[in-house]
CSV table of N, CA and C in Angstrom, one decimal:
chain,number,residue,atom,x,y,z
A,1309,MET,N,-44.7,-1.1,-25.3
A,1309,MET,CA,-44.9,0.0,-24.6
A,1309,MET,C,-43.9,0.1,-23.2
A,1310,PHE,N,-43.6,-1.5,-22.6
A,1310,PHE,CA,-43.3,-1.1,-21.2
A,1310,PHE,C,-42.0,-2.2,-21.3
A,1311,VAL,N,-41.8,-2.8,-22.9
A,1311,VAL,CA,-40.3,-3.2,-23.0
A,1311,VAL,C,-39.2,-2.6,-23.3
A,1312,LEU,N,-39.6,-1.4,-23.4
A,1312,LEU,CA,-37.9,-0.3,-24.0
A,1312,LEU,C,-37.6,-0.1,-22.6
A,1313,PRO,N,-38.7,0.5,-21.3
A,1313,PRO,CA,-37.9,0.9,-20.2
A,1313,PRO,C,-37.3,-0.2,-19.2
A,1314,ILE,N,-38.1,-1.1,-19.5
A,1314,ILE,CA,-37.7,-2.7,-18.9
A,1314,ILE,C,-36.2,-3.2,-19.7
A,1315,THR,N,-36.1,-3.0,-20.6
A,1315,THR,CA,-34.9,-3.5,-21.5
A,1315,THR,C,-33.7,-2.3,-20.5
A,1316,LEU,N,-34.0,-0.5,-20.8
A,1316,LEU,CA,-33.1,0.0,-20.2
A,1316,LEU,C,-32.3,-0.5,-19.0
A,1317,PHE,N,-33.6,-0.4,-18.2
A,1317,PHE,CA,-33.4,-0.7,-16.7
A,1317,PHE,C,-32.5,-2.1,-16.4
A,1318,GLY,N,-32.6,-2.9,-17.5
A,1318,GLY,CA,-31.6,-4.2,-17.1
A,1318,GLY,C,-30.4,-3.9,-17.9
A,1319,ILE,N,-30.4,-3.2,-18.8
A,1319,ILE,CA,-28.8,-2.7,-19.4
A,1319,ILE,C,-28.3,-1.9,-18.0
A,1320,PHE,N,-29.1,-1.0,-17.4
A,1320,PHE,CA,-28.5,0.1,-16.3
A,1320,PHE,C,-27.8,-0.8,-15.3
A,1321,THR,N,-28.7,-1.7,-14.6
A,1321,THR,CA,-28.6,-2.6,-13.5
A,1321,THR,C,-27.2,-3.7,-13.8
A,1322,GLY,N,-27.1,-4.0,-15.0
A,1322,GLY,CA,-26.0,-4.8,-15.5
A,1322,GLY,C,-24.8,-4.3,-15.6
A,1323,HIS,N,-24.9,-2.8,-16.0
A,1323,HIS,CA,-23.7,-2.4,-15.7
A,1323,HIS,C,-23.3,-1.9,-14.6
A,1324,ARG,N,-24.1,-1.6,-13.5
A,1324,ARG,CA,-24.1,-0.9,-12.5
A,1324,ARG,C,-23.1,-2.6,-11.7
A,1325,LYS,N,-23.8,-3.4,-12.0
A,1325,LYS,CA,-23.1,-4.7,-11.6
A,1325,LYS,C,-21.7,-4.8,-11.9
A,1326,GLU,N,-21.6,-5.0,-13.1
A,1326,GLU,CA,-20.0,-4.9,-13.6
A,1326,GLU,C,-19.1,-3.8,-13.0
A,1327,MET,N,-19.8,-2.6,-12.8
A,1327,MET,CA,-19.1,-1.8,-12.0
A,1327,MET,C,-18.3,-2.1,-11.0
A,1328,MET,N,-19.5,-2.4,-10.0
A,1328,MET,CA,-19.1,-2.9,-8.5
A,1328,MET,C,-18.0,-4.1,-8.3
A,1329,ILE,N,-18.2,-5.1,-9.7
A,1329,ILE,CA,-17.3,-6.2,-9.5
A,1329,ILE,C,-15.7,-5.6,-9.8
A,1330,MET,N,-15.7,-4.6,-10.8
A,1330,MET,CA,-14.2,-4.0,-11.1
A,1330,MET,C,-13.6,-3.6,-9.9
A,1331,THR,N,-14.5,-2.4,-9.4
A,1331,THR,CA,-14.4,-1.7,-8.4
A,1331,THR,C,-14.0,-2.4,-7.3
A,1332,ALA,N,-14.6,-3.6,-6.4
A,1332,ALA,CA,-13.9,-4.6,-5.9
A,1332,ALA,C,-12.3,-5.1,-6.0
A,1333,LYS,N,-12.7,-5.8,-7.2
A,1333,LYS,CA,-11.0,-6.3,-8.0
A,1333,LYS,C,-9.8,-5.4,-7.5
A,1334,LEU,N,-10.5,-3.9,-8.2
A,1334,LEU,CA,-9.2,-2.7,-8.2
A,1334,LEU,C,-9.1,-2.6,-6.4
A,1335,ARG,N,-10.0,-2.6,-5.6
A,1335,ARG,CA,-9.3,-2.5,-4.1
A,1335,ARG,C,-9.2,-3.8,-3.6
A,1336,SER,N,-9.3,-4.8,-4.0
A,1336,SER,CA,-8.5,-5.8,-3.7
A,1336,SER,C,-6.9,-6.0,-4.2
A,1337,SER,N,-6.6,-5.3,-5.6
A,1337,SER,CA,-5.7,-5.2,-5.6
A,1337,SER,C,-4.5,-4.3,-5.0
A,1338,GLU,N,-5.5,-2.9,-4.9
A,1338,GLU,CA,-4.9,-2.0,-4.0
A,1338,GLU,C,-4.5,-2.7,-2.8
A,1339,ILE,N,-4.8,-3.4,-2.1
A,1339,ILE,CA,-4.8,-4.1,-0.3
A,1339,ILE,C,-3.6,-4.4,-0.7
A,1340,ASP,N,-3.9,-5.8,-2.1
A,1340,ASP,CA,-2.3,-6.3,-2.0
A,1340,ASP,C,-1.2,-5.6,-2.3
A,1341,ASN,N,-1.3,-4.8,-3.0
A,1341,ASN,CA,0.0,-3.8,-3.3
A,1341,ASN,C,0.1,-3.1,-2.0
A,1342,GLY,N,-0.4,-2.6,-1.0
A,1342,GLY,CA,-0.3,-1.9,0.0
A,1342,GLY,C,0.4,-3.0,1.1
A,1343,LYS,N,-0.2,-4.2,1.1
A,1343,LYS,CA,0.4,-5.2,2.0
A,1343,LYS,C,1.6,-5.6,1.9
A,1344,ASN,N,2.3,-5.5,0.0
A,1344,ASN,CA,3.5,-5.8,-0.1
A,1344,ASN,C,4.3,-4.7,0.2
A,1345,GLU,N,4.2,-3.7,0.0
A,1345,GLU,CA,4.7,-2.4,0.6
A,1345,GLU,C,4.9,-2.2,1.7
A,1346,LEU,N,4.2,-2.6,2.4
A,1346,LEU,CA,4.2,-2.7,4.1
A,1346,LEU,C,5.3,-3.6,4.6
A,1347,GLU,N,5.0,-4.9,3.6
A,1347,GLU,CA,6.5,-5.7,4.1
A,1347,GLU,C,7.8,-5.7,3.8
A,1348,ALA,N,7.7,-4.4,2.5
A,1348,ALA,CA,9.4,-4.1,2.3
A,1348,ALA,C,10.0,-3.4,2.9
A,1349,VAL,N,9.0,-1.8,3.5
A,1349,VAL,CA,9.4,-1.5,4.5
A,1349,VAL,C,9.6,-1.6,6.1
A,1350,LYS,N,8.9,-2.7,6.3
A,1350,LYS,CA,9.6,-3.8,7.6
A,1350,LYS,C,10.8,-4.4,7.3
A,1351,ALA,N,10.8,-4.6,6.5
A,1351,ALA,CA,12.3,-5.6,6.1
A,1351,ALA,C,13.4,-4.1,6.1
A,1352,ARG,N,13.0,-3.2,5.5
A,1352,ARG,CA,14.2,-2.2,5.1
A,1352,ARG,C,13.9,-1.5,6.9
A,1353,LEU,N,13.3,-1.5,7.8
A,1353,LEU,CA,13.5,-0.8,8.8
A,1353,LEU,C,14.3,-1.7,9.7
A,1354,GLU,N,14.1,-3.3,9.5
A,1354,GLU,CA,14.9,-4.0,10.3
A,1354,GLU,C,16.6,-4.0,10.1
A,1355,VAL,N,16.6,-3.7,8.8
A,1355,VAL,CA,18.2,-3.6,8.1
A,1355,VAL,C,18.4,-1.8,9.1
A,1356,VAL,N,18.1,-1.2,8.8
A,1356,VAL,CA,18.2,-0.2,9.8
A,1356,VAL,C,18.3,0.2,11.1
A,1357,GLU,N,17.2,-0.9,11.7
A,1357,GLU,CA,17.6,-0.9,13.4
A,1357,GLU,C,18.7,-1.9,13.4
A,1358,ALA,N,19.3,-2.6,12.8
A,1358,ALA,CA,20.6,-3.8,12.9
A,1358,ALA,C,21.6,-2.6,12.8
A,1359,ILE,N,21.5,-1.4,11.7
A,1359,ILE,CA,23.0,-0.7,11.6
A,1359,ILE,C,22.9,0.0,12.8
A,1360,VAL,N,21.8,0.7,13.2
A,1360,VAL,CA,22.2,1.6,14.3
A,1360,VAL,C,22.1,1.6,15.8
A,1361,THR,N,21.4,-0.1,15.8
A,1361,THR,CA,22.2,-0.9,17.1
A,1361,THR,C,23.6,-1.5,17.3
A,1362,ASP,N,23.9,-1.4,16.1
A,1362,ASP,CA,25.3,-1.8,15.9
A,1362,ASP,C,26.6,-1.2,16.6
A,1363,LYS,N,27.0,-1.9,17.7
A,1363,LYS,CA,28.1,-1.2,18.5
A,1363,LYS,C,29.4,-0.5,17.6
A,1364,GLN,N,29.8,-0.9,16.6
A,1364,GLN,CA,30.7,-0.2,15.7
A,1364,GLN,C,30.1,1.0,15.1
A,1365,TYR,N,28.8,1.2,14.6
A,1365,TYR,CA,28.2,2.1,14.3
A,1365,TYR,C,28.0,3.1,15.6
A,1366,GLN,N,27.8,3.0,16.3
A,1366,GLN,CA,27.7,3.7,17.7
A,1366,GLN,C,28.9,4.5,17.9
A,1367,LEU,N,29.7,3.6,18.3
A,1367,LEU,CA,31.6,4.1,18.0
A,1367,LEU,C,31.9,5.5,17.2
A,1368,ASN,N,31.4,4.7,16.1
A,1368,ASN,CA,31.9,5.7,14.5
A,1368,ASN,C,31.3,7.0,14.8
A,1369,GLN,N,29.9,7.3,15.4
A,1369,GLN,CA,28.8,8.1,15.3
A,1369,GLN,C,29.6,8.9,16.4
A,1370,GLU,N,30.3,8.6,17.4
A,1370,GLU,CA,31.2,9.5,18.6
A,1370,GLU,C,31.8,10.1,18.1
A,1371,LEU,N,33.1,9.2,17.2
A,1371,LEU,CA,34.1,9.5,16.8
A,1371,LEU,C,33.7,11.0,16.0
A,1372,ALA,N,33.2,10.1,15.2
A,1372,ALA,CA,32.8,11.8,14.4
A,1372,ALA,C,32.3,13.2,14.7
A,1373,SER,N,31.4,13.3,15.7
A,1373,SER,CA,30.7,13.9,16.9
A,1373,SER,C,31.9,14.5,17.4
A,1374,LEU,N,33.0,13.6,18.0
A,1374,LEU,CA,34.3,14.4,18.4
A,1374,LEU,C,35.3,15.4,17.7
A,1375,LYS,N,35.5,14.8,16.4
A,1375,LYS,CA,36.0,15.3,15.2
A,1375,LYS,C,35.3,16.5,14.6
A,1376,GLU,N,34.1,17.1,14.9
A,1376,GLU,CA,33.6,18.5,14.7
A,1376,GLU,C,33.7,19.2,15.2
A,1377,ARG,N,34.3,18.7,16.9
A,1377,ARG,CA,34.2,20.0,17.8
A,1377,ARG,C,35.5,20.7,17.7
């Protein structure tokens, strides 16, 4: 009489444990993806900063501004 409820409880808790493990793995993967994306954005930002702070770029911007007038 008590075997069925105990068995069902065991199945439920086993399933719940597996779901928690899968969720943790998914979160870990999402964190890794976020870190990789952040590193890529940082690298792109460094390139943009180098371009914008370049003297030639600034000179070209000023010339373009004067041509528009």
